[in-house]
Coordinates of C-alpha atoms in Angstrom, one line a residue:
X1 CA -22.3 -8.3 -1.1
X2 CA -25.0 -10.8 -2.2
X3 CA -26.2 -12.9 -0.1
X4 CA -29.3 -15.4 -1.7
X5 CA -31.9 -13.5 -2.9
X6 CA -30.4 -10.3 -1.1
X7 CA -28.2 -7.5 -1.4
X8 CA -26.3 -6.4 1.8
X9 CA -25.1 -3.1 1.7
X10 CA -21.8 -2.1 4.8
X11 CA -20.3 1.4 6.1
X12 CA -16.3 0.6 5.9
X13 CA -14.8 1.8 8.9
X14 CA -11.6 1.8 9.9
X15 CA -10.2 -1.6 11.8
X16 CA -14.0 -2.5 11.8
X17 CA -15.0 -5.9 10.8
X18 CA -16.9 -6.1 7.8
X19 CA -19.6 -8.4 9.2
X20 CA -19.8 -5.4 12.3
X21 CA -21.0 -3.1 9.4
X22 CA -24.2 -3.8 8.1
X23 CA -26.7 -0.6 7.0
X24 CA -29.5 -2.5 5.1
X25 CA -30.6 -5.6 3.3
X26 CA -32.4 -4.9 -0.1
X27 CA -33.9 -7.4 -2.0
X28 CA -33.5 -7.9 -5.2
X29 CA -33.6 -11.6 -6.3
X30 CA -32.5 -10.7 -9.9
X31 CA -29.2 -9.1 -10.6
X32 CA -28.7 -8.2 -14.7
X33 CA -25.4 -7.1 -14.2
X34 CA -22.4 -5.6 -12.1
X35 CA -20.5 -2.4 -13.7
X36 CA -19.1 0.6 -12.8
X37 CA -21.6 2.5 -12.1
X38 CA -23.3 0.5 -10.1
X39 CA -25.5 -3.2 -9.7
X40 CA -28.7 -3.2 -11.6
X41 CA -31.6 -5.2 -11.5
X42 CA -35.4 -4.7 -12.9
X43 CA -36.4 -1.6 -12.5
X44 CA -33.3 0.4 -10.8
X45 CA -29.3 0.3 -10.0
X46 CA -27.5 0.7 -7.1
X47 CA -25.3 3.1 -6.7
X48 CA -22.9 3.7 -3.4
X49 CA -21.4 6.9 -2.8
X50 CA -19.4 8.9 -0.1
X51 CA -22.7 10.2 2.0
X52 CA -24.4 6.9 1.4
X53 CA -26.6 4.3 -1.4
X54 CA -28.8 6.0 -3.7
X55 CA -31.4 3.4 -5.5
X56 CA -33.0 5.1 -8.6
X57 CA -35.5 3.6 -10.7
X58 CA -39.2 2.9 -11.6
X59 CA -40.1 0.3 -9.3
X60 CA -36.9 0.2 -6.3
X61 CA -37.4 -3.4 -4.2
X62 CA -38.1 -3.2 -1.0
X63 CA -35.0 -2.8 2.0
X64 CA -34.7 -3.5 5.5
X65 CA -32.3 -1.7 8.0
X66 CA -30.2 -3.1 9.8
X67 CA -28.1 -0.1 11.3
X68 CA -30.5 2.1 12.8
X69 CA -28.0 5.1 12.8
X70 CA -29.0 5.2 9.3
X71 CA -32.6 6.4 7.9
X72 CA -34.2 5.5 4.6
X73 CA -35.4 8.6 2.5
X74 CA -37.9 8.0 -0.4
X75 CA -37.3 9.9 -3.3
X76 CA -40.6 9.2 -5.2
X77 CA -40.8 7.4 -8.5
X78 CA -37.0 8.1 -8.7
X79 CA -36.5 5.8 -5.8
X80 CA -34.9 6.3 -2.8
X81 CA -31.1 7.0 -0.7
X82 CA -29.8 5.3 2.4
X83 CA -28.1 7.8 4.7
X84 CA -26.6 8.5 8.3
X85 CA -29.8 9.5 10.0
X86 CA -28.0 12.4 11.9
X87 CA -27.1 13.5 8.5
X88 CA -30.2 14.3 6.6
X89 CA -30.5 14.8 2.6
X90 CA -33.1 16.4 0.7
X91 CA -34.6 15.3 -2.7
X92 CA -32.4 17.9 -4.4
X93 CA -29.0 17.2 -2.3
X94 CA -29.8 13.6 -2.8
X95 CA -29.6 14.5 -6.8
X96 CA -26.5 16.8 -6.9
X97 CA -24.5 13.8 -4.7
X98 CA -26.0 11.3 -7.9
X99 CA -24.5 13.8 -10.2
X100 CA -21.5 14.8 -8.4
X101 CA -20.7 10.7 -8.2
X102 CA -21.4 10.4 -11.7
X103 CA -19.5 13.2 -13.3
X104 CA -16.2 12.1 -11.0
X105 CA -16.9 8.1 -12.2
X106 CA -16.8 9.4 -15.7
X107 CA -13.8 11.6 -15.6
X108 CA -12.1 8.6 -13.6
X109 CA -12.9 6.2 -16.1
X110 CA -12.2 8.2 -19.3
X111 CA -8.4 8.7 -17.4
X112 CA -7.7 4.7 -17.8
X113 CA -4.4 4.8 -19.3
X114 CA -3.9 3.0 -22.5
X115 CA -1.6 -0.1 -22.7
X116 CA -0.7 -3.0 -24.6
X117 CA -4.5 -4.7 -25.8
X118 CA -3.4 -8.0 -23.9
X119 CA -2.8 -6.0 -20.6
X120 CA -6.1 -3.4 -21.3
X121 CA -9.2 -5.2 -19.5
X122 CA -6.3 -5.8 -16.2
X123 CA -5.5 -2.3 -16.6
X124 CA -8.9 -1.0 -16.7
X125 CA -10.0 -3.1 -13.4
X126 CA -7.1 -2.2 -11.8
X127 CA -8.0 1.8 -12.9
X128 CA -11.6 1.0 -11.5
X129 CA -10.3 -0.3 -8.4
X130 CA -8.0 3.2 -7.5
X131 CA -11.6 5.2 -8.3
X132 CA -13.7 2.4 -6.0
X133 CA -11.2 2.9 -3.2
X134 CA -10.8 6.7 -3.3
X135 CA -13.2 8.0 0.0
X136 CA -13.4 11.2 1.6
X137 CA -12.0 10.8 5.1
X138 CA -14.2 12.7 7.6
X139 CA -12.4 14.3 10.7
X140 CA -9.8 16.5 11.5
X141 CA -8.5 15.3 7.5
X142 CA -11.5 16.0 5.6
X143 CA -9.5 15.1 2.8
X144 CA -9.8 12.4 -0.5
X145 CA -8.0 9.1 0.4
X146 CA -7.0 6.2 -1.9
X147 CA -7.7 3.2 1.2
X148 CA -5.9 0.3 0.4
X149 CA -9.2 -2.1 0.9
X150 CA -12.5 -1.0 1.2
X151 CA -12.0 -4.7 2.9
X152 CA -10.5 -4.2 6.5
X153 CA -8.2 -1.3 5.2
X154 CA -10.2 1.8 5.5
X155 CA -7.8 4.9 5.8
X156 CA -4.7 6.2 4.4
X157 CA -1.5 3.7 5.2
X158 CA 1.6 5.8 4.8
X159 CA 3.8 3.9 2.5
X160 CA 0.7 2.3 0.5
X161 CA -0.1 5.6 -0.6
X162 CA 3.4 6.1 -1.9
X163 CA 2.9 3.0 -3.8
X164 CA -0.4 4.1 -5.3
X165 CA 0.9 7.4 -6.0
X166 CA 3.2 6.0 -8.4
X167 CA 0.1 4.6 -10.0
X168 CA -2.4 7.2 -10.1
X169 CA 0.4 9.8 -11.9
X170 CA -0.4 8.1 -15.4
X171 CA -4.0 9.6 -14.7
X172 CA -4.9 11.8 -12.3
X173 CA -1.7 13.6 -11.0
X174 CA -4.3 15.7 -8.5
X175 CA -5.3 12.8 -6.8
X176 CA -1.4 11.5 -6.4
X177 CA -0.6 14.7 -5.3
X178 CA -3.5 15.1 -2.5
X179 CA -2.7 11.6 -1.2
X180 CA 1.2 12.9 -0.7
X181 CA -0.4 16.1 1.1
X182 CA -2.4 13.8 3.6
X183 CA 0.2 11.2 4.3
X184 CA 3.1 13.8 5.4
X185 CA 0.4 16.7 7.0
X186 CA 0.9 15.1 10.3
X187 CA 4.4 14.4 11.3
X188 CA 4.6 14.2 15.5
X189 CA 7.0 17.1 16.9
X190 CA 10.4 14.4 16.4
X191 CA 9.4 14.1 13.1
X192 CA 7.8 10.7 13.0
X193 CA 5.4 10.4 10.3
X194 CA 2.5 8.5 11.6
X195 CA 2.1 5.1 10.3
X196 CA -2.2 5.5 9.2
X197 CA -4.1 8.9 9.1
X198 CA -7.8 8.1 9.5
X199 CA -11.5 9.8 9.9
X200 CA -10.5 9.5 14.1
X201 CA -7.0 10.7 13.7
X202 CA -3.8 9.1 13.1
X203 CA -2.2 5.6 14.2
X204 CA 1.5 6.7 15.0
X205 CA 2.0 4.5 18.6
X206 CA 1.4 1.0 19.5
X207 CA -0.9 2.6 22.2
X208 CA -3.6 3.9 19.5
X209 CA -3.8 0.1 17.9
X210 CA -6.8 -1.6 17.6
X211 CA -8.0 -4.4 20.3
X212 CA -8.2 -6.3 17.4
X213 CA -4.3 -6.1 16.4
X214 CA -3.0 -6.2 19.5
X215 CA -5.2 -9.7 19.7
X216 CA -3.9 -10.9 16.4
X217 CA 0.4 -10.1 17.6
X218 CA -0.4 -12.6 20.7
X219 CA -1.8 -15.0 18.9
X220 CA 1.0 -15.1 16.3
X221 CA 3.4 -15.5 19.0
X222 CA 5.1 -11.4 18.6
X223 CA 7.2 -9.7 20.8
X224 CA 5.8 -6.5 20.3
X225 CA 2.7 -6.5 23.0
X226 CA 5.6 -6.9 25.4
X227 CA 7.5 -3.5 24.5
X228 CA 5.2 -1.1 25.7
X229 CA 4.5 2.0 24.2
X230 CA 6.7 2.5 20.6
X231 CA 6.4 4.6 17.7
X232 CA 4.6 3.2 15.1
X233 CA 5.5 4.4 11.2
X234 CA 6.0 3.1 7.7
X235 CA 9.7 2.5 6.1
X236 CA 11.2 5.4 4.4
X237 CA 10.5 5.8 1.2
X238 CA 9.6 8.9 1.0
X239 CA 12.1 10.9 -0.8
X240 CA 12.1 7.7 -3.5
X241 CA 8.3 8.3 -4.3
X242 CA 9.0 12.3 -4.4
X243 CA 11.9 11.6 -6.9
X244 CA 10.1 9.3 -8.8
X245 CA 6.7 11.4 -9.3
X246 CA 8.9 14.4 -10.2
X247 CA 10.6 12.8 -12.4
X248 CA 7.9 11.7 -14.3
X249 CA 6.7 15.1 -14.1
X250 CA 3.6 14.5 -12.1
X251 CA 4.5 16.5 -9.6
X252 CA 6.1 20.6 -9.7
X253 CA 9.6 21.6 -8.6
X254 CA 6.8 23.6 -5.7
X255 CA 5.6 19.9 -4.6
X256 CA 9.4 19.1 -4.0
X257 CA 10.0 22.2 -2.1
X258 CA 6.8 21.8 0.2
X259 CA 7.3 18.0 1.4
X260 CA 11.4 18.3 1.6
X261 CA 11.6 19.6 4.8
X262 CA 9.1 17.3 5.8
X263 CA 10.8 14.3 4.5
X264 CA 14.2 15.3 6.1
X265 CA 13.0 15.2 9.5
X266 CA 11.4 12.1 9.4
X267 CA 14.8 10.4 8.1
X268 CA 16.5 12.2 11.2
X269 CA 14.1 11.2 13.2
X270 CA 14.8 7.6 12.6
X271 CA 18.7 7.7 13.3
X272 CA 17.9 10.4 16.4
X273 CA 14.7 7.6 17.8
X274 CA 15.6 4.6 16.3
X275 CA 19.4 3.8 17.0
X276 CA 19.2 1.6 20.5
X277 CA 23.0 0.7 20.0
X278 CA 24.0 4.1 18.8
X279 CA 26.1 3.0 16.0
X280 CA 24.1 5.0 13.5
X281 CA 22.4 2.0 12.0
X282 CA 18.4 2.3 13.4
X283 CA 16.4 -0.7 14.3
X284 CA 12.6 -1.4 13.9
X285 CA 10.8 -0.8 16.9
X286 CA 7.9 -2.7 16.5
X287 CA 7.0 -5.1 13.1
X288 CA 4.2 -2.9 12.0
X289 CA 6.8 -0.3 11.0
X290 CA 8.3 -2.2 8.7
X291 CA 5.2 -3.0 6.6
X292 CA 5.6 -6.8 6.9
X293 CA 4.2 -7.3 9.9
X294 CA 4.7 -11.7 10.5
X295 CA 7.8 -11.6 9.1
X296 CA 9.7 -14.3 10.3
X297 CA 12.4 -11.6 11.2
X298 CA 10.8 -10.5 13.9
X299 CA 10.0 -13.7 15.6
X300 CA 12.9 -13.8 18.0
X301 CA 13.4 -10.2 19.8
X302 CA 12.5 -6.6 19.2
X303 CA 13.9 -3.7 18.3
X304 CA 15.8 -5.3 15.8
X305 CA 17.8 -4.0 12.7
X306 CA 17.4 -5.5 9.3
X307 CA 18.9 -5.5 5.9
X308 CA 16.1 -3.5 4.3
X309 CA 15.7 -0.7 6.4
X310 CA 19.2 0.0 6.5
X311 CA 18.7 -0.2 2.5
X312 CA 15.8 2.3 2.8
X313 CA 17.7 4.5 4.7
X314 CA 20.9 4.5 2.3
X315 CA 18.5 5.1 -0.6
X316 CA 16.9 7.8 1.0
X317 CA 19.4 10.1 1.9
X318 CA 21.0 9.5 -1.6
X319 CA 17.7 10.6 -3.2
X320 CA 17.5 13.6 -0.5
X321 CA 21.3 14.6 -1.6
X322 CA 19.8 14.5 -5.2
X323 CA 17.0 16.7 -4.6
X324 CA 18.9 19.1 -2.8
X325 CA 21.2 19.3 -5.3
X326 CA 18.5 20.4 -7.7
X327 CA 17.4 23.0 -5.4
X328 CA 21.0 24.3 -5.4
X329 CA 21.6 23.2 -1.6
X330 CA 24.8 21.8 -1.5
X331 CA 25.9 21.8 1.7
X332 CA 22.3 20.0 3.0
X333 CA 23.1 17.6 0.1
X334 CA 26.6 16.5 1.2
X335 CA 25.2 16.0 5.0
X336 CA 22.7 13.9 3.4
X337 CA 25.4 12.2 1.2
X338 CA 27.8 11.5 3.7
X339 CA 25.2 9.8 6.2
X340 CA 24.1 7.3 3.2
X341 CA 27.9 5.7 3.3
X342 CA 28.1 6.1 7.0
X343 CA 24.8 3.8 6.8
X344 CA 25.9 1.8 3.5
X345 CA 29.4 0.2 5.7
X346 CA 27.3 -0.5 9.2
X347 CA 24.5 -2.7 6.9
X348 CA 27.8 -4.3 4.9
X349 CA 29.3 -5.0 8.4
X350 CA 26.3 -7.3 8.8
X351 CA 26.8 -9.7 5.9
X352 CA 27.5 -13.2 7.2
X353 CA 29.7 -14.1 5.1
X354 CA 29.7 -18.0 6.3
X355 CA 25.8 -17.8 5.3
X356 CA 26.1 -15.7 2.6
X357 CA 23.0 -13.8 3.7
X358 CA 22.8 -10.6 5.8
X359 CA 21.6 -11.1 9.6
X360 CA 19.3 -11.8 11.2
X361 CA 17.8 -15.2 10.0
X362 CA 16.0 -16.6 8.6
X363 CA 16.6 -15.4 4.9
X364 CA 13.3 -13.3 3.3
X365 CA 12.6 -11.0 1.2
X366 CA 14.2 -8.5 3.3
X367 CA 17.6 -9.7 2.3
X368 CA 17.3 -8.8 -0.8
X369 CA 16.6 -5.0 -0.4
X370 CA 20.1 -4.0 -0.1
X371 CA 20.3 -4.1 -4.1
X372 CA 18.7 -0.7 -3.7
X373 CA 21.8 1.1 -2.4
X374 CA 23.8 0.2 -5.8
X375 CA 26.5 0.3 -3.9
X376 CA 27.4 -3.6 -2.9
X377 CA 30.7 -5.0 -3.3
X378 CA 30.8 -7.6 -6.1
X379 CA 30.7 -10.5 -3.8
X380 CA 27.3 -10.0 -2.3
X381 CA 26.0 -8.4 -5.3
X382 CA 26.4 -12.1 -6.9
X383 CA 25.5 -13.9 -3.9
X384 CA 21.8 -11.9 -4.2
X385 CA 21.7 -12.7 -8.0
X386 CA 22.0 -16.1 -6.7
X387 CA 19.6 -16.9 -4.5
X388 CA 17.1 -15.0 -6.8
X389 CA 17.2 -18.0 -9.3
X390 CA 17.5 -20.7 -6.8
X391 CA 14.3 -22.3 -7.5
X392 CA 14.8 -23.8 -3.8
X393 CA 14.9 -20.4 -2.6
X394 CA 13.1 -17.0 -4.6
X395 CA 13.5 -18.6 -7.8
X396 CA 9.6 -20.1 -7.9
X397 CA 7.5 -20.3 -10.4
X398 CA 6.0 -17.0 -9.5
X399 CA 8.8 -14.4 -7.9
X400 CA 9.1 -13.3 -5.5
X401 CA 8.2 -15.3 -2.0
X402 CA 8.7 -13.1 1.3
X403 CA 10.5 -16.2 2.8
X404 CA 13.0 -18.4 1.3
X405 CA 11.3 -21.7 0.2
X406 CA 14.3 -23.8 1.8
X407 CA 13.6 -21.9 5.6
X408 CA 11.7 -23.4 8.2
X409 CA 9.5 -20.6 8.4
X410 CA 8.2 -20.6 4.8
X411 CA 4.9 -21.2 4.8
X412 CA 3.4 -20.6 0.9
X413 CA -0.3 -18.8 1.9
X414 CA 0.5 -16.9 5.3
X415 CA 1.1 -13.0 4.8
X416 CA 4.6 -12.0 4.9
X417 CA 5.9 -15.8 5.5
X418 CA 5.9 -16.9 1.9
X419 CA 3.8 -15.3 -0.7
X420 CA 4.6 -13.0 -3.3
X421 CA 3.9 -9.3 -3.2
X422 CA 3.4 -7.1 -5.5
X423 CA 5.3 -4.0 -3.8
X424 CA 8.0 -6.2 -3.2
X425 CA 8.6 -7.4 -6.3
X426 CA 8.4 -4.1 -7.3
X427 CA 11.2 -2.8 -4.9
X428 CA 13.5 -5.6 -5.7
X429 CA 13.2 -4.9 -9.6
X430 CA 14.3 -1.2 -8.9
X431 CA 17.2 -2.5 -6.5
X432 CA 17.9 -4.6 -9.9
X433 CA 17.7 -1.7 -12.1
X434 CA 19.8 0.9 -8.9
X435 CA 22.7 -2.0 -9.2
X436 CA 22.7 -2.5 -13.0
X437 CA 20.8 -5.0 -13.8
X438 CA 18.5 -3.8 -16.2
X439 CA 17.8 -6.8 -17.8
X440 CA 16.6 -8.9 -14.4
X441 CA 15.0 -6.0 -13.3
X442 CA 13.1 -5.7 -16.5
X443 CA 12.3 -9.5 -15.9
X444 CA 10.9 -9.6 -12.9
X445 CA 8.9 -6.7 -13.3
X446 CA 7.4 -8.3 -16.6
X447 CA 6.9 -11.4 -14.5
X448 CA 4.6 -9.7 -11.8
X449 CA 2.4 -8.5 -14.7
X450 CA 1.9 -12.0 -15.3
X451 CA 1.3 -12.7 -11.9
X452 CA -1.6 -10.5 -11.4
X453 CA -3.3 -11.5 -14.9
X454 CA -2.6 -15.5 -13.7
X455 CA -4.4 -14.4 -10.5
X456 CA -7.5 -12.8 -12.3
X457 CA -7.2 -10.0 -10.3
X458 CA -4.9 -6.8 -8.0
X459 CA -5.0 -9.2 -4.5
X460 CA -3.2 -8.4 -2.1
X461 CA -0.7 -11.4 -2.2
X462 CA 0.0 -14.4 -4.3
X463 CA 0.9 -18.0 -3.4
X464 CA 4.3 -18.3 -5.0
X465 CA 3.9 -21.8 -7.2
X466 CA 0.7 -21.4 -8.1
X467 CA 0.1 -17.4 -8.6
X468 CA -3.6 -18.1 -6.0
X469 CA -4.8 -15.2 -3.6
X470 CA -3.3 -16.0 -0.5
X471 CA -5.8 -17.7 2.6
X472 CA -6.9 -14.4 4.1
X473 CA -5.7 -11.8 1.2
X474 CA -7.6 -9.1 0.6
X475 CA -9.4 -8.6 -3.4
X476 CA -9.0 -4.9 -4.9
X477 CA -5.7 -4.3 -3.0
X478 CA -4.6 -0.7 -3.9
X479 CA -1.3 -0.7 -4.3
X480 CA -1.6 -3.8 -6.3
X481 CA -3.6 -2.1 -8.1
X482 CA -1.5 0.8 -8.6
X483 CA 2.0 -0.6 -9.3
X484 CA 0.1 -3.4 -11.7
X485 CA -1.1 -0.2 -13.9
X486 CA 2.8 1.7 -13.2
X487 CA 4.4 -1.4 -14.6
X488 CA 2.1 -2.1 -17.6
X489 CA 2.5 1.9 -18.8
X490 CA 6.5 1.5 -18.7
X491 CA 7.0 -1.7 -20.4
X492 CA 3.8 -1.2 -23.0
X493 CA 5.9 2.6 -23.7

């Protein structure tokens, strides 16, 4: 970050704030230019890289730490690397980490799918941003992670990495794949897949969230400090990324066999842990699970079921039933099968029909997700259809807002209250596309692309009427990123 005449250099960590994680201060009063590779200035460029900052170059300025877990080592006329002091580097290891940075920067880059010209320069950010945000968690995972923010998001969110998966297969299928490997490699002994792994382990109860979060649900008024100790996850999707990577032939028949077994326990393990009336229709048990975590949904009580995990859950076992079909499993299929109606007629049962919406209020985003099942009677279909144009509802200028613009609880710049999302456009247009309507879905998807390139930039939400970063959204947002460069290959095919 550049501050005056300085350049301050941070460790991410995870649930850390930024301003907690100052190394070193260099100065360098004259910057020539920002690129990939790194921030030059007279004399040298900066380059960051997993084990720490390497400054090569005649005459390196002068730097200051700030951390003192970390130690300075001078590399001669070549310059010098900022490191963990408890992790020492050599002249030579210093030079094979420059290397090995290099080599994977250019391979990364040289991947940048090609697109329409008008979309390129987006595309090629967007690209950076995946290789920018790809770290090597530390730990008991010791594995390559695609973080969603370098920003206040530093380790591997479940169902963001199934978002940036769908990205990354248009240009490095080995990264997509190793993400997939760390997000179901720790499943809890009911099947839960935890909601983050990080470098410390993995976040899969509200008892291992941060002081910090459990601070920020009081604050917004939650429920959820009150509940206790719940399981915390992301909303299946699973099987859907699976189907759509192998589809697309990023991922082997082998990949499909290794994660299925996997996949199936975790959907059991939401009807098994997540049912509190019994009725075979699951609830959320805490917002965090659900991926929108303000929603206006989850103002009143918790657990609670919505609309869009019982969509989920439809979709899910209809993709498992397909997959299992293609592995000549029939009989697992038709288990599968016959749960996804069970589920299909408990979420009908909760259309109001006096509000045309499903419950609970208020009406959001979530409402919408049913049009992922394909399999909604004609009436609500066109009821959906409807409130996507309202332009007092979804229809703004930019598509689609979380909330409802005619709720009480819209408010345009506030997380999951109001503005748009990229992911949930995205799900939306492939609910669209699931119920036939290949032309809206097509639409919409055409009118996030705009969206990003009106916002200058993969944020991590949108004011709806004017397409601006929302008050507290995060820049470089991975699966922004990632669905911005999966939509832009399809419609520029």
């Amino acid at each position: 970050r550049r501050e005056a005449d300085d350049l301050v250099i941070f460790e991410v960590r995870y649930e850390v704030p930024l301003d907690q994680c100052q190394i070193a201060v260099i100065r360098a009063p004259e910057i020539r230019a920002v690129t990939p590779r790194g921030i030059e200035f007279p004399g040298g460029i900066l380059r960051v890289m997993e084990a720490g900052c390497v400054i090569n170059g005649d005459t390196p300025p002068p730097a200051q730490l700030v951390d003192q877990n970390f130690t300075i080592t001078n590399r001669g006329a070549d310059g010098y690397v900022i490191h963990r002091a408890d992790q020492p580097l050599s002249s030579q290891q210093c030079n094979r980490l420059l290397h090995e940075s290099e080599d994977y920067l250019t391979a990364h880059l040289a991947a940048t799918p090609k697109v329409r010209d008008s979309w390129q320069p987006m595309v090629s950010l967007c690209w950076w941003v995946l290789g920018n945000n790809t770290l090597r968690l530390g730990g008991a995972a010791d594995s390559r992670a695609v973080v969603p923010s370098k920003l206040g998001y530093v380790g591997l969110w479940q169902w963001d990495s199934y978002f940036i998966a769908l990205g990354l297969r248009h240009g490095d299928r080995d990264l997509a794949r190793e993400i997939m490997d760390l997000a179901l490699a720790y499943p809890t002994g009911e099947g839960q897949l935890p909601d983050v792994v990080h470098e410390e382990g993995i976040l899969a109860s509200s008892r291992d969230l941060p002081a910090s979060d459990r601070e920020t649900l009081l604050r917004q008024g939650s429920p959820a400090p009150g509940l206790g100790s719940v399981p915390l996850t992301k909303p299946p999707l699973t099987a859907w990324v699976i189907h759509a990577l192998y589809r697309s032939g990023a991922i082997s028949i082998a990949d499909v066999r290794r994660w299925l077994p996997v996949t199936a326990a975790s959907q059991d393990w939401w009807f098994r842990y997540c049912d509190p009336d019994g009725c075979g229709y699951p609830a959320y048990l805490h917002p965090y699970s659900s991926g929108l975590d303000d929603s206006p949904v989850f103002d009143a009580t918790l657990p609670v079921s919505t609309p869009d995990l019982g969509a989920y859950l439809v979709l899910q076992d209809q993709v498992l039933a397909e997959l299992y079909t293609q592995l000549g499993d029939e009989n697992t299929a038709d288990t599968h099968r016959n749960r996804a109606e069970v589920t299909c007629n408990q979420l009908l049962k909760t259309w109001d029909v006096a509000r045309e919406q499903f419950r609970p209020a208020p009406r959001t985003i979530v409402h919408l997700m049913p049009l992922l099942t394909g399999a909604l009677p004609p009436q609500i279909h066109a009821s959906l259809l409807r409130d996507l144009d309202d332009p007092k509802r979804f229809g703004a200028p930019y598509r689609l807002p979380t909330v409802a613009q005619d709720e009480p609880s819209f408010q345009p710049r506030r997380m999951w209250r109001g503005p748009v999302w990229v992911n949930t456009n995205y799900l939306v247009a492939d609910g669209l596309r699931r119920s036939g309507e290949h032309g809206r879905a097509e639409r919409l998807e055409l009118e996030t692309i705009e969206l990003v390139l009106a916002a200058g930039g993969p944020y991590e939400y949108f004011e709806a009427a004017t397409a601006r970063p929302g008050d507290r959204a995060t820049s470089c947002f991975g699966w922004s990123a990632a669905l911005f460069v999966d939509l832009a290959v399809r419609h520029s095919a």
